[in-house]
CSV table of C-alpha atoms (C1' of nucleotides) in Angstrom, one decimal:
chain,number,residue,atom,x,y,z
J,1,UNK,CA,11.5,48.3,-8.9
J,2,UNK,CA,12.1,44.6,-8.7
J,3,UNK,CA,15.3,44.8,-8.8
J,4,UNK,CA,15.8,41.6,-10.6
J,5,UNK,CA,18.9,40.6,-8.6
J,6,UNK,CA,17.8,37.1,-7.1
J,7,UNK,CA,21.5,36.0,-8.3
J,8,UNK,CA,22.2,34.9,-4.6
J,9,UNK,CA,20.2,32.6,-2.7
J,10,UNK,CA,20.5,32.2,0.7
J,11,UNK,CA,22.5,30.2,1.8
J,12,UNK,CA,19.8,28.5,4.2
J,13,UNK,CA,16.2,29.1,4.1
J,14,UNK,CA,16.6,28.8,8.3
J,15,UNK,CA,14.4,26.6,10.9
J,16,UNK,CA,11.1,25.0,8.7
J,17,UNK,CA,8.4,24.4,10.5
J,18,UNK,CA,7.7,20.6,11.7
J,19,UNK,CA,5.2,18.2,12.7
J,20,UNK,CA,5.5,16.7,16.1
J,21,UNK,CA,5.1,13.5,14.7
J,22,UNK,CA,8.2,10.4,14.6
J,23,UNK,CA,10.8,11.4,12.7
J,24,UNK,CA,11.6,9.3,9.8
J,25,UNK,CA,14.7,9.5,8.2
J,26,UNK,CA,17.1,7.4,10.6
J,27,UNK,CA,19.4,10.4,10.2
J,28,UNK,CA,17.5,13.2,10.4
J,29,UNK,CA,16.4,11.2,13.8
J,30,UNK,CA,19.7,11.4,15.2
J,31,UNK,CA,20.3,14.6,14.3
J,32,UNK,CA,17.4,16.2,15.9
J,33,UNK,CA,17.5,13.3,18.8
J,34,UNK,CA,21.7,15.1,19.9
J,35,UNK,CA,20.2,18.8,19.3
J,36,UNK,CA,17.4,18.4,21.6
J,37,UNK,CA,18.5,16.5,24.0
J,38,UNK,CA,20.8,19.1,25.0
J,39,UNK,CA,18.0,21.6,24.8
J,40,UNK,CA,16.4,19.7,26.9
J,41,UNK,CA,18.5,19.5,29.7
J,42,UNK,CA,19.5,23.0,29.5
J,43,UNK,CA,15.9,24.0,30.2
J,44,UNK,CA,16.4,21.0,33.3
J,45,UNK,CA,19.2,23.2,34.3
J,46,UNK,CA,17.3,26.6,33.5
J,47,UNK,CA,14.2,25.5,35.6
J,48,UNK,CA,16.2,24.4,38.7
J,49,UNK,CA,18.9,27.5,38.3
J,50,UNK,CA,15.7,29.9,38.3
J,51,UNK,CA,13.4,28.0,40.4
J,52,UNK,CA,15.5,26.8,42.8
J,53,UNK,CA,13.8,23.0,42.5
J,54,UNK,CA,15.2,19.9,42.0
J,55,UNK,CA,15.1,18.6,38.9
J,56,UNK,CA,16.2,14.7,37.6
J,57,UNK,CA,15.9,13.7,33.4
J,58,UNK,CA,16.5,10.9,32.0
J,59,UNK,CA,17.0,10.0,28.7
J,60,UNK,CA,17.6,6.8,26.5
J,61,UNK,CA,18.6,7.0,23.0
J,62,UNK,CA,17.3,4.7,20.7
J,63,UNK,CA,20.4,2.5,20.7
J,64,UNK,CA,19.8,2.3,24.4
J,65,UNK,CA,22.2,4.5,25.7
J,66,UNK,CA,21.1,6.6,28.5
J,67,UNK,CA,21.5,10.1,29.5
J,68,UNK,CA,21.2,11.8,32.6
J,69,UNK,CA,20.9,14.8,33.7
J,70,UNK,CA,20.7,15.4,38.4
J,71,UNK,CA,20.2,17.8,41.0
J,72,UNK,CA,21.2,16.9,43.2
J,73,UNK,CA,21.6,13.3,41.5
J,74,UNK,CA,19.2,11.2,39.8
J,75,UNK,CA,19.6,8.2,42.4
J,76,UNK,CA,18.4,10.5,45.2
J,77,UNK,CA,15.6,12.4,43.0
J,78,UNK,CA,14.5,8.9,42.1
J,79,UNK,CA,14.1,7.8,45.5
J,80,UNK,CA,12.3,10.7,46.5
J,81,UNK,CA,10.0,10.7,43.9
J,82,UNK,CA,8.9,7.1,44.4
J,83,UNK,CA,8.7,7.9,48.2
J,84,UNK,CA,6.1,10.6,47.2
J,85,UNK,CA,4.0,8.2,44.7
J,86,UNK,CA,3.5,5.9,47.3
J,87,UNK,CA,1.3,8.6,49.7
J,88,UNK,CA,-0.2,9.7,46.3
J,89,UNK,CA,-3.3,7.1,46.8
J,90,UNK,CA,-4.1,9.4,49.6
J,91,UNK,CA,-5.4,12.1,47.7
J,92,UNK,CA,-7.6,9.9,45.6
J,93,UNK,CA,-10.2,10.8,46.9
J,94,UNK,CA,-10.0,14.7,46.4
J,95,UNK,CA,-11.5,14.2,43.1
J,96,UNK,CA,-14.1,16.8,42.1
J,97,UNK,CA,-12.8,19.7,40.1
J,98,UNK,CA,-12.5,19.1,36.4
J,99,UNK,CA,-12.7,21.5,34.6
J,100,UNK,CA,-11.7,22.5,31.2
J,101,UNK,CA,-8.1,24.6,32.2
J,102,UNK,CA,-7.5,22.1,34.8
J,103,UNK,CA,-7.7,19.1,32.7
J,104,UNK,CA,-4.3,18.5,32.8
J,105,UNK,CA,-4.8,18.7,36.3
J,106,UNK,CA,-8.1,15.9,36.9
J,107,UNK,CA,-6.3,14.1,33.7
J,108,UNK,CA,-3.0,13.9,35.7
J,109,UNK,CA,-4.8,13.1,38.8
J,110,UNK,CA,-6.7,10.3,37.6
J,111,UNK,CA,-3.2,9.3,36.2
J,112,UNK,CA,-1.4,8.8,39.0
J,113,UNK,CA,-4.3,7.2,41.3
J,114,UNK,CA,-5.1,4.3,39.0
J,115,UNK,CA,-1.3,3.8,38.2
J,116,UNK,CA,-0.1,4.2,42.4
J,117,UNK,CA,-3.0,1.3,42.4
J,118,UNK,CA,-1.5,-0.9,39.9
J,119,UNK,CA,2.4,-0.1,41.0
J,120,UNK,CA,0.5,-0.7,45.1
J,121,UNK,CA,0.8,-4.3,44.1
J,122,UNK,CA,4.7,-4.7,42.9
J,123,UNK,CA,5.6,-3.5,45.6
J,124,UNK,CA,3.4,-5.1,48.3
J,125,UNK,CA,0.6,-7.8,46.2
J,126,UNK,CA,-0.9,-8.4,49.9
J,127,UNK,CA,-2.4,-4.8,49.8
J,128,UNK,CA,-3.7,-5.3,46.6
J,129,UNK,CA,-7.5,-6.0,48.1
J,130,UNK,CA,-7.0,-3.3,50.5
J,131,UNK,CA,-6.5,-0.9,47.6
J,132,UNK,CA,-8.8,-1.7,44.9
J,133,UNK,CA,-11.7,-1.5,47.2
J,134,UNK,CA,-10.7,1.8,48.6
J,135,UNK,CA,-11.8,2.7,44.7
J,136,UNK,CA,-15.2,3.6,44.0
J,137,UNK,CA,-15.2,4.2,40.6
J,138,UNK,CA,-16.9,1.0,38.7
J,139,UNK,CA,-14.1,1.6,36.1
J,140,UNK,CA,-11.5,1.2,38.1
J,141,UNK,CA,-12.3,-2.0,40.1
J,142,UNK,CA,-13.7,-3.1,36.3
J,143,UNK,CA,-9.7,-2.8,35.2
J,144,UNK,CA,-8.6,-4.7,38.8
J,145,UNK,CA,-11.0,-6.9,37.8
J,146,UNK,CA,-10.1,-7.3,34.3
J,147,UNK,CA,-5.7,-8.2,35.6
J,148,UNK,CA,-6.9,-10.8,37.6
J,149,UNK,CA,-9.0,-12.4,35.1
J,150,UNK,CA,-6.2,-12.5,32.5
J,151,UNK,CA,-4.2,-15.0,34.5
J,152,UNK,CA,-6.7,-17.5,34.6
J,153,UNK,CA,-7.9,-17.9,30.8
J,154,UNK,CA,-7.5,-20.3,29.2
J,155,UNK,CA,-5.4,-19.4,25.7
J,156,UNK,CA,-7.8,-19.2,23.1
J,157,UNK,CA,-9.5,-16.8,25.7
J,158,UNK,CA,-6.5,-15.3,26.5
J,159,UNK,CA,-5.5,-14.7,22.4
J,160,UNK,CA,-9.4,-13.4,21.9
J,161,UNK,CA,-9.6,-10.8,24.9
J,162,UNK,CA,-5.8,-9.9,24.1
J,163,UNK,CA,-7.2,-8.9,20.1
J,164,UNK,CA,-10.6,-7.0,22.1
J,165,UNK,CA,-8.1,-5.4,24.3
J,166,UNK,CA,-5.5,-3.8,21.1
J,167,UNK,CA,-8.3,-2.6,19.7
J,168,UNK,CA,-10.1,-0.6,22.7
J,169,UNK,CA,-6.6,0.2,23.3
J,170,UNK,CA,-6.1,1.8,20.5
J,171,UNK,CA,-9.0,3.5,20.3
J,172,UNK,CA,-8.0,5.0,23.4
J,173,UNK,CA,-4.6,5.8,23.0
J,174,UNK,CA,-5.3,7.7,19.9
J,175,UNK,CA,-8.3,10.1,21.6
J,176,UNK,CA,-5.9,10.0,24.6
J,177,UNK,CA,-3.1,11.3,22.7
J,178,UNK,CA,-4.0,14.0,20.7
J,179,UNK,CA,-5.8,15.3,24.4
J,180,UNK,CA,-3.1,15.0,25.9
J,181,UNK,CA,-1.3,17.2,23.4
J,182,UNK,CA,-4.2,19.7,23.3
J,183,UNK,CA,-3.3,19.9,26.6
J,184,UNK,CA,0.4,20.8,26.2
J,185,UNK,CA,-0.4,23.2,22.9
J,186,UNK,CA,-2.0,25.4,26.1
J,187,UNK,CA,0.4,27.5,28.1
J,188,UNK,CA,2.6,30.6,27.1
J,189,UNK,CA,3.1,33.5,30.0
J,190,UNK,CA,6.0,34.8,31.5
J,191,UNK,CA,8.4,34.0,34.0
J,192,UNK,CA,10.8,35.8,35.7
J,193,UNK,CA,14.6,34.7,35.4
J,194,UNK,CA,17.5,34.8,37.2
J,195,UNK,CA,21.2,32.3,37.1
J,196,UNK,CA,22.9,30.1,39.0
J,197,UNK,CA,25.9,28.2,39.3
J,198,UNK,CA,25.3,24.9,37.0
J,199,UNK,CA,23.8,21.9,39.3
J,200,UNK,CA,25.3,18.4,39.1
J,201,UNK,CA,25.6,16.4,36.0
J,202,UNK,CA,27.4,12.8,35.9
J,203,UNK,CA,29.9,11.7,33.4
J,204,UNK,CA,29.8,9.0,31.7
J,205,UNK,CA,32.8,6.7,31.6
J,206,UNK,CA,33.6,7.5,27.6
J,207,UNK,CA,33.9,11.1,28.7
A,1,UNK,CA,15.8,63.6,10.6
A,2,UNK,CA,15.5,63.0,14.1
A,3,UNK,CA,12.1,61.8,13.8
A,4,UNK,CA,8.8,63.2,16.1
A,5,UNK,CA,8.9,60.9,18.4
A,6,UNK,CA,6.6,58.0,17.3
A,7,UNK,CA,3.3,58.4,19.9
A,8,UNK,CA,2.8,55.6,21.6
A,9,UNK,CA,4.1,53.3,23.8
A,10,UNK,CA,4.1,49.7,23.3
A,11,UNK,CA,1.8,48.0,25.7
A,12,UNK,CA,4.5,46.0,26.7
A,13,UNK,CA,8.1,45.8,25.9
A,14,UNK,CA,8.5,42.0,25.0
A,15,UNK,CA,10.3,39.4,26.4
A,16,UNK,CA,13.6,40.8,28.0
A,17,UNK,CA,16.9,39.1,28.1
A,18,UNK,CA,17.2,37.3,32.6
A,19,UNK,CA,20.6,35.8,33.8
A,20,UNK,CA,20.4,32.7,35.0
A,21,UNK,CA,20.5,32.9,38.5
A,22,UNK,CA,17.4,32.7,41.3
A,23,UNK,CA,14.7,34.5,41.0
A,24,UNK,CA,14.8,36.1,44.0
A,25,UNK,CA,11.6,37.6,44.2
A,26,UNK,CA,9.0,34.3,45.8
A,27,UNK,CA,6.3,35.4,43.4
A,28,UNK,CA,8.2,35.8,40.7
A,29,UNK,CA,9.6,32.2,41.5
A,30,UNK,CA,6.8,31.0,41.2
A,31,UNK,CA,5.2,32.1,38.1
A,32,UNK,CA,8.3,31.1,37.0
A,33,UNK,CA,8.3,28.2,38.0
A,34,UNK,CA,4.7,26.6,36.4
A,35,UNK,CA,6.0,28.5,33.3
A,36,UNK,CA,8.8,27.0,32.5
A,37,UNK,CA,7.5,23.2,34.2
A,38,UNK,CA,5.2,23.2,31.2
A,39,UNK,CA,7.6,24.1,28.9
A,40,UNK,CA,10.0,21.6,30.5
A,41,UNK,CA,7.1,18.7,30.4
A,42,UNK,CA,6.0,19.9,26.6
A,43,UNK,CA,9.7,19.5,25.4
A,44,UNK,CA,9.8,16.1,27.2
A,45,UNK,CA,6.6,15.0,24.8
A,46,UNK,CA,8.9,16.2,21.8
A,47,UNK,CA,11.2,14.8,22.0
A,48,UNK,CA,10.0,11.4,22.9
A,49,UNK,CA,7.7,11.8,20.1
A,50,UNK,CA,9.6,13.1,17.6
A,51,UNK,CA,13.2,10.7,18.0
A,52,UNK,CA,10.8,6.9,19.5
A,53,UNK,CA,13.1,7.6,22.9
A,54,UNK,CA,12.1,7.0,26.2
A,55,UNK,CA,11.3,10.1,28.6
A,56,UNK,CA,11.7,10.5,32.5
A,57,UNK,CA,11.5,13.6,34.1
A,58,UNK,CA,10.9,14.6,37.5
A,59,UNK,CA,10.6,18.0,39.1
A,60,UNK,CA,10.3,18.4,42.9
A,61,UNK,CA,8.1,22.7,43.4
A,62,UNK,CA,9.9,24.6,46.5
A,63,UNK,CA,6.4,23.8,48.0
A,64,UNK,CA,8.0,19.9,47.6
A,65,UNK,CA,5.5,18.5,45.3
A,66,UNK,CA,6.4,15.9,43.5
A,67,UNK,CA,5.9,16.9,39.2
A,68,UNK,CA,6.9,14.1,36.5
A,69,UNK,CA,6.3,13.0,32.9
A,70,UNK,CA,7.4,9.7,31.8
A,71,UNK,CA,7.4,7.8,28.6
A,72,UNK,CA,6.1,5.3,29.3
A,73,UNK,CA,6.3,5.7,32.8
A,74,UNK,CA,8.8,6.7,35.2
A,75,UNK,CA,9.0,3.8,37.6
A,76,UNK,CA,10.2,1.6,34.3
A,77,UNK,CA,12.9,4.2,33.2
A,78,UNK,CA,14.1,5.1,36.2
A,79,UNK,CA,15.0,1.3,37.2
A,80,UNK,CA,16.1,0.7,33.9
A,81,UNK,CA,18.5,4.3,34.4
A,82,UNK,CA,19.8,2.8,37.6
A,83,UNK,CA,20.1,-1.2,36.2
A,84,UNK,CA,22.6,0.2,34.4
A,85,UNK,CA,24.1,2.7,36.0
A,86,UNK,CA,24.6,-0.4,38.5
A,87,UNK,CA,26.5,-2.5,35.6
A,88,UNK,CA,29.2,0.1,34.7
A,89,UNK,CA,32.5,0.6,36.8
A,90,UNK,CA,32.1,2.3,39.5
A,91,UNK,CA,34.6,5.2,38.9
A,92,UNK,CA,31.7,6.1,35.7
A,93,UNK,CA,30.1,8.9,37.9
A,94,UNK,CA,33.4,10.5,39.3
A,95,UNK,CA,35.3,11.0,36.0
A,96,UNK,CA,36.7,13.9,33.9
A,97,UNK,CA,33.4,16.6,35.4
A,98,UNK,CA,33.2,20.5,33.6
A,99,UNK,CA,35.6,19.1,30.9
A,100,UNK,CA,32.7,19.9,28.5
A,101,UNK,CA,32.7,22.4,26.0
A,102,UNK,CA,30.2,24.6,24.6
A,103,UNK,CA,26.8,22.9,26.1
A,104,UNK,CA,26.9,21.9,29.8
A,105,UNK,CA,27.3,18.5,30.6
A,106,UNK,CA,24.8,16.3,30.7
A,107,UNK,CA,26.7,13.9,28.6
A,108,UNK,CA,25.8,11.2,30.9
A,109,UNK,CA,25.8,7.8,29.0
A,110,UNK,CA,25.1,4.4,30.2
A,111,UNK,CA,24.3,1.4,28.9
A,112,UNK,CA,21.1,0.2,29.2
A,113,UNK,CA,19.7,-3.2,30.2
A,114,UNK,CA,17.0,-5.1,29.0
A,115,UNK,CA,17.5,-6.6,31.9
A,116,UNK,CA,15.6,-3.8,33.5
A,117,UNK,CA,12.4,-4.2,31.4
A,118,UNK,CA,12.0,-8.3,31.4
A,119,UNK,CA,12.0,-8.0,35.7
A,120,UNK,CA,10.0,-5.0,35.3
A,121,UNK,CA,7.2,-8.1,33.4
A,122,UNK,CA,8.3,-9.9,35.6
A,123,UNK,CA,7.0,-8.6,38.3
A,124,UNK,CA,3.8,-7.5,36.9
A,125,UNK,CA,2.9,-11.2,36.0
A,126,UNK,CA,3.5,-12.2,39.9
A,127,UNK,CA,1.5,-9.9,40.8
A,128,UNK,CA,-1.3,-10.3,37.3
A,129,UNK,CA,-1.6,-14.0,38.9
A,130,UNK,CA,-2.1,-13.3,42.7
A,131,UNK,CA,-4.9,-11.4,41.9
A,132,UNK,CA,-6.1,-13.7,39.9
A,133,UNK,CA,-6.6,-16.1,42.5
A,134,UNK,CA,-9.7,-14.8,44.1
A,135,UNK,CA,-11.4,-13.7,41.5
A,136,UNK,CA,-13.9,-15.8,38.9
A,137,UNK,CA,-16.3,-14.7,36.7
A,138,UNK,CA,-17.5,-13.9,33.7
A,139,UNK,CA,-14.6,-11.3,31.6
A,140,UNK,CA,-16.0,-12.0,28.2
A,141,UNK,CA,-19.2,-8.9,29.7
A,142,UNK,CA,-15.6,-6.5,30.4
A,143,UNK,CA,-14.5,-6.2,27.2
A,144,UNK,CA,-18.6,-5.2,26.0
A,145,UNK,CA,-18.6,-3.3,28.7
A,146,UNK,CA,-15.3,-1.1,28.0
A,147,UNK,CA,-16.2,-0.5,24.2
A,148,UNK,CA,-19.8,1.0,25.1
A,149,UNK,CA,-17.7,3.3,28.1
A,150,UNK,CA,-15.5,4.1,26.3
A,151,UNK,CA,-17.4,6.4,24.1
A,152,UNK,CA,-19.5,7.7,26.9
A,153,UNK,CA,-16.1,8.3,28.7
A,154,UNK,CA,-15.1,11.9,29.8
A,155,UNK,CA,-11.9,12.9,28.5
A,156,UNK,CA,-10.2,12.6,31.7
A,157,UNK,CA,-11.3,9.5,32.2
A,158,UNK,CA,-10.4,8.3,29.0
A,159,UNK,CA,-6.9,8.7,29.8
A,160,UNK,CA,-7.3,7.7,33.1
A,161,UNK,CA,-8.9,4.4,31.1
A,162,UNK,CA,-6.4,4.1,28.2
A,163,UNK,CA,-3.5,4.1,31.0
A,164,UNK,CA,-5.1,1.0,32.9
A,165,UNK,CA,-5.5,-1.0,29.6
A,166,UNK,CA,-1.8,-0.4,29.1
A,167,UNK,CA,-1.6,-2.6,32.8
A,168,UNK,CA,-3.6,-5.0,31.3
A,169,UNK,CA,-2.2,-5.6,28.1
A,170,UNK,CA,1.0,-6.2,30.1
A,171,UNK,CA,-0.3,-8.4,32.1
A,172,UNK,CA,-2.3,-10.2,29.2
A,173,UNK,CA,1.8,-10.1,27.6
A,174,UNK,CA,3.0,-11.6,30.6
A,175,UNK,CA,0.5,-14.5,30.6
A,176,UNK,CA,0.6,-15.4,26.6
A,177,UNK,CA,4.8,-15.1,27.2
A,178,UNK,CA,4.1,-17.9,29.9
A,179,UNK,CA,2.1,-20.0,27.8
A,180,UNK,CA,4.1,-19.8,25.4
A,181,UNK,CA,7.2,-21.1,26.6
A,182,UNK,CA,4.9,-23.5,29.1
A,183,UNK,CA,3.8,-24.6,25.6
A,184,UNK,CA,7.0,-25.3,23.4
A,185,UNK,CA,8.5,-25.5,26.2
A,186,UNK,CA,11.6,-23.3,25.6
A,187,UNK,CA,13.3,-21.1,26.9
A,188,UNK,CA,12.3,-17.3,27.8
A,189,UNK,CA,12.9,-15.7,24.6
A,190,UNK,CA,13.0,-11.5,24.4
A,191,UNK,CA,9.5,-10.3,26.0
A,192,UNK,CA,7.3,-7.9,23.9
A,193,UNK,CA,8.8,-4.4,25.3
A,194,UNK,CA,7.4,-3.0,22.1
A,195,UNK,CA,4.5,-2.1,24.9
A,196,UNK,CA,4.1,1.3,24.6
A,197,UNK,CA,2.6,3.7,27.8
A,198,UNK,CA,0.6,7.0,26.5
A,199,UNK,CA,2.9,9.8,27.4
A,200,UNK,CA,1.9,10.8,31.2
A,201,UNK,CA,2.4,13.7,33.2
A,202,UNK,CA,2.1,13.6,37.1
A,203,UNK,CA,0.9,16.3,38.9
A,204,UNK,CA,-0.2,17.1,42.5
A,205,UNK,CA,-3.5,17.1,43.9
A,206,UNK,CA,-3.1,20.7,43.7
A,207,UNK,CA,-2.8,21.7,40.0
Y,1,DT,C1',-3.5,31.5,40.5
Y,2,DT,C1',-4.6,31.6,35.1
Y,3,DG,C1',-5.1,33.2,31.1
Y,4,DG,C1',-4.0,36.1,27.2
Y,5,DC,C1',-1.2,40.0,24.5
Y,6,DT,C1',3.2,41.4,22.2
Y,7,DA,C1',8.0,42.1,21.8
Y,8,DT,C1',12.0,40.0,21.9
Y,9,DC,C1',14.6,36.3,23.3
Y,10,DG,C1',16.5,31.6,22.9
Y,11,DT,C1',16.4,27.3,19.8
Y,12,DT,C1',17.0,24.8,16.3
Y,13,DA,C1',15.6,22.5,10.9
Y,14,DG,C1',18.3,22.7,7.2
Y,15,DG,C1',22.5,22.7,5.0
Y,16,DT,C1',28.0,23.5,4.7
Y,17,DG,C1',32.8,22.0,5.8
D,1,DC,C1',29.5,12.8,14.6
D,2,DC,C1',31.0,17.8,16.1
D,3,DA,C1',30.8,22.7,14.7
D,4,DC,C1',29.2,26.6,12.1
D,5,DC,C1',25.5,29.4,9.5
D,6,DT,C1',21.3,31.7,8.6
D,7,DA,C1',16.9,32.9,9.6
D,8,DA,C1',12.1,31.0,11.1
D,9,DC,C1',10.0,28.7,14.5
D,10,DG,C1',8.7,28.5,19.2
D,11,DA,C1',9.3,29.9,23.9
D,12,DT,C1',8.7,33.6,27.5
D,13,DA,C1',8.8,38.5,30.6
D,14,DG,C1',6.5,42.0,31.8
D,15,DC,C1',2.0,43.5,31.9
D,16,DC,C1',-2.9,43.9,32.3
D,17,DA,C1',-7.9,41.4,32.8
DNA sequence: TTGGCTATCGTTAGGTG
DNA sequence: CCACCTAACGATAGCCA
C-alpha cells in the first residue's frame, strides 16, 4: 500500500539528539539555558523532596545574573559545605581504592584533597607548610613548589613557565575532560520516589 | 477478538510514575538518592558545557556527607553568589514568593559582581607570594618533569594534577598581572577571569 | 551497595504564534 | 522573551545478577 499521502508534514520533527558541546548559536544557547536551568532546578527540588536532603544550586547566566535554588537556603548550605570541606584533609590518608567503577569517587577524592590543600592557604596562609608536609605524594609537593616558585620568577621566566604550563594544562584538560565525560555517561538505574512540598526558593527583586 | 492472552509477562513493568513525596523506605530512599544525585550532577555538567555558564551544586546526603559539583569551583561561585546577593536591596529575598506560574520559583536573579572574582585572585596571589618566600630551586626542572609524568599518570592522578595545575596557573596570572602593573605603572585592569577550571566533583571519602 | 535490563515517564530540541 | 506543540531523547522505577 505505500500510500502516497505524504500530503502533510509533521509540524515538528520533535527533539533531536545533540552533542554535549558549547552551543555556538547565541540565540539557541540562550534558549537552551532557560529551559535547562528550569529543568535543573526542578531536579534539585525533586531530589531534596524525594530523599529529604538539603540541596543548593547556583547558576550564573552568561549575562552575569545569578539564579539559585536552596533548601533550606543557599547561604546556609554553602556555609555548611565550607565547614565540611575544611575538615576534609584528614580523610586524605584513606586513598587506596581506585577502581574503574570507583574512578569517579577516587578521582573526586583526590581532587578535593588537592583543592583543600590549595584553598587552605587562602584561609590560613600560616598553615601552608604544615599541610603541604602532610602530603606524601611527590606530585602534590611539586605542585605546591611550583606555585611558590612562580612568585620569585623574573618576567622572562614567568612567561616561559606560563607558556609551558598552558601546553601541559591543555593536554591534561583534554584528557581529564574526556575521562570525566565517560564517568558521567555511566549510570542509569531506578530509585524510588515520593513527593513533598516545594522547598524554599529565593525570588529576585524584579519579581 | 479477545486476543489469546500474551503468554509471557514482561520481565519488568518498566518505569512507573511516582509522586514527588518523601520516600518512606529507608533503603529505597538511599538508592534513589544515589541515582538522582548522579543525574543531577550530570545535568549540572551539561548545563555548564552547553551554555558556557558557571554552575555550582551542593547536596547533603541524609547521613550528612557533602557532595558537590562546581565549575569552576564551588567556593569561587559561592563567593560570587554571596557577593551579588549582599549588593542587592534588602527586600530582594523577601519580595514575592509563590507567584510563579508553570515552573517553580527558581527565579532567583541577582547581579554577578566581577569584583568578587578580583578578590579571589587577590587572595590567591597573597597565598602564592607567601609560599614563595621559602622555596628556591631549579624550577625549569618542573616543566620537564610534568610533561614526562603526565604521560604516565593514571587517570585519577591526571585529573588531580590537572586541577592543581589550574591553581598554579592562577598564581602565574596574578603574578603576571602584578608585574605588568608595576612595569607600566597603570592601575588594575580587568583581571584575566577567563581561567576556567575543569568541572570537578567532590564526593565523600566513602563513595 | 553497584551495575545491568526494560518499559515508561519526563525532559527538551526545534518550530510556531 | 514566553507559552505552547510534537516527537524523540534521556532519565529512571522496578527487578534481578
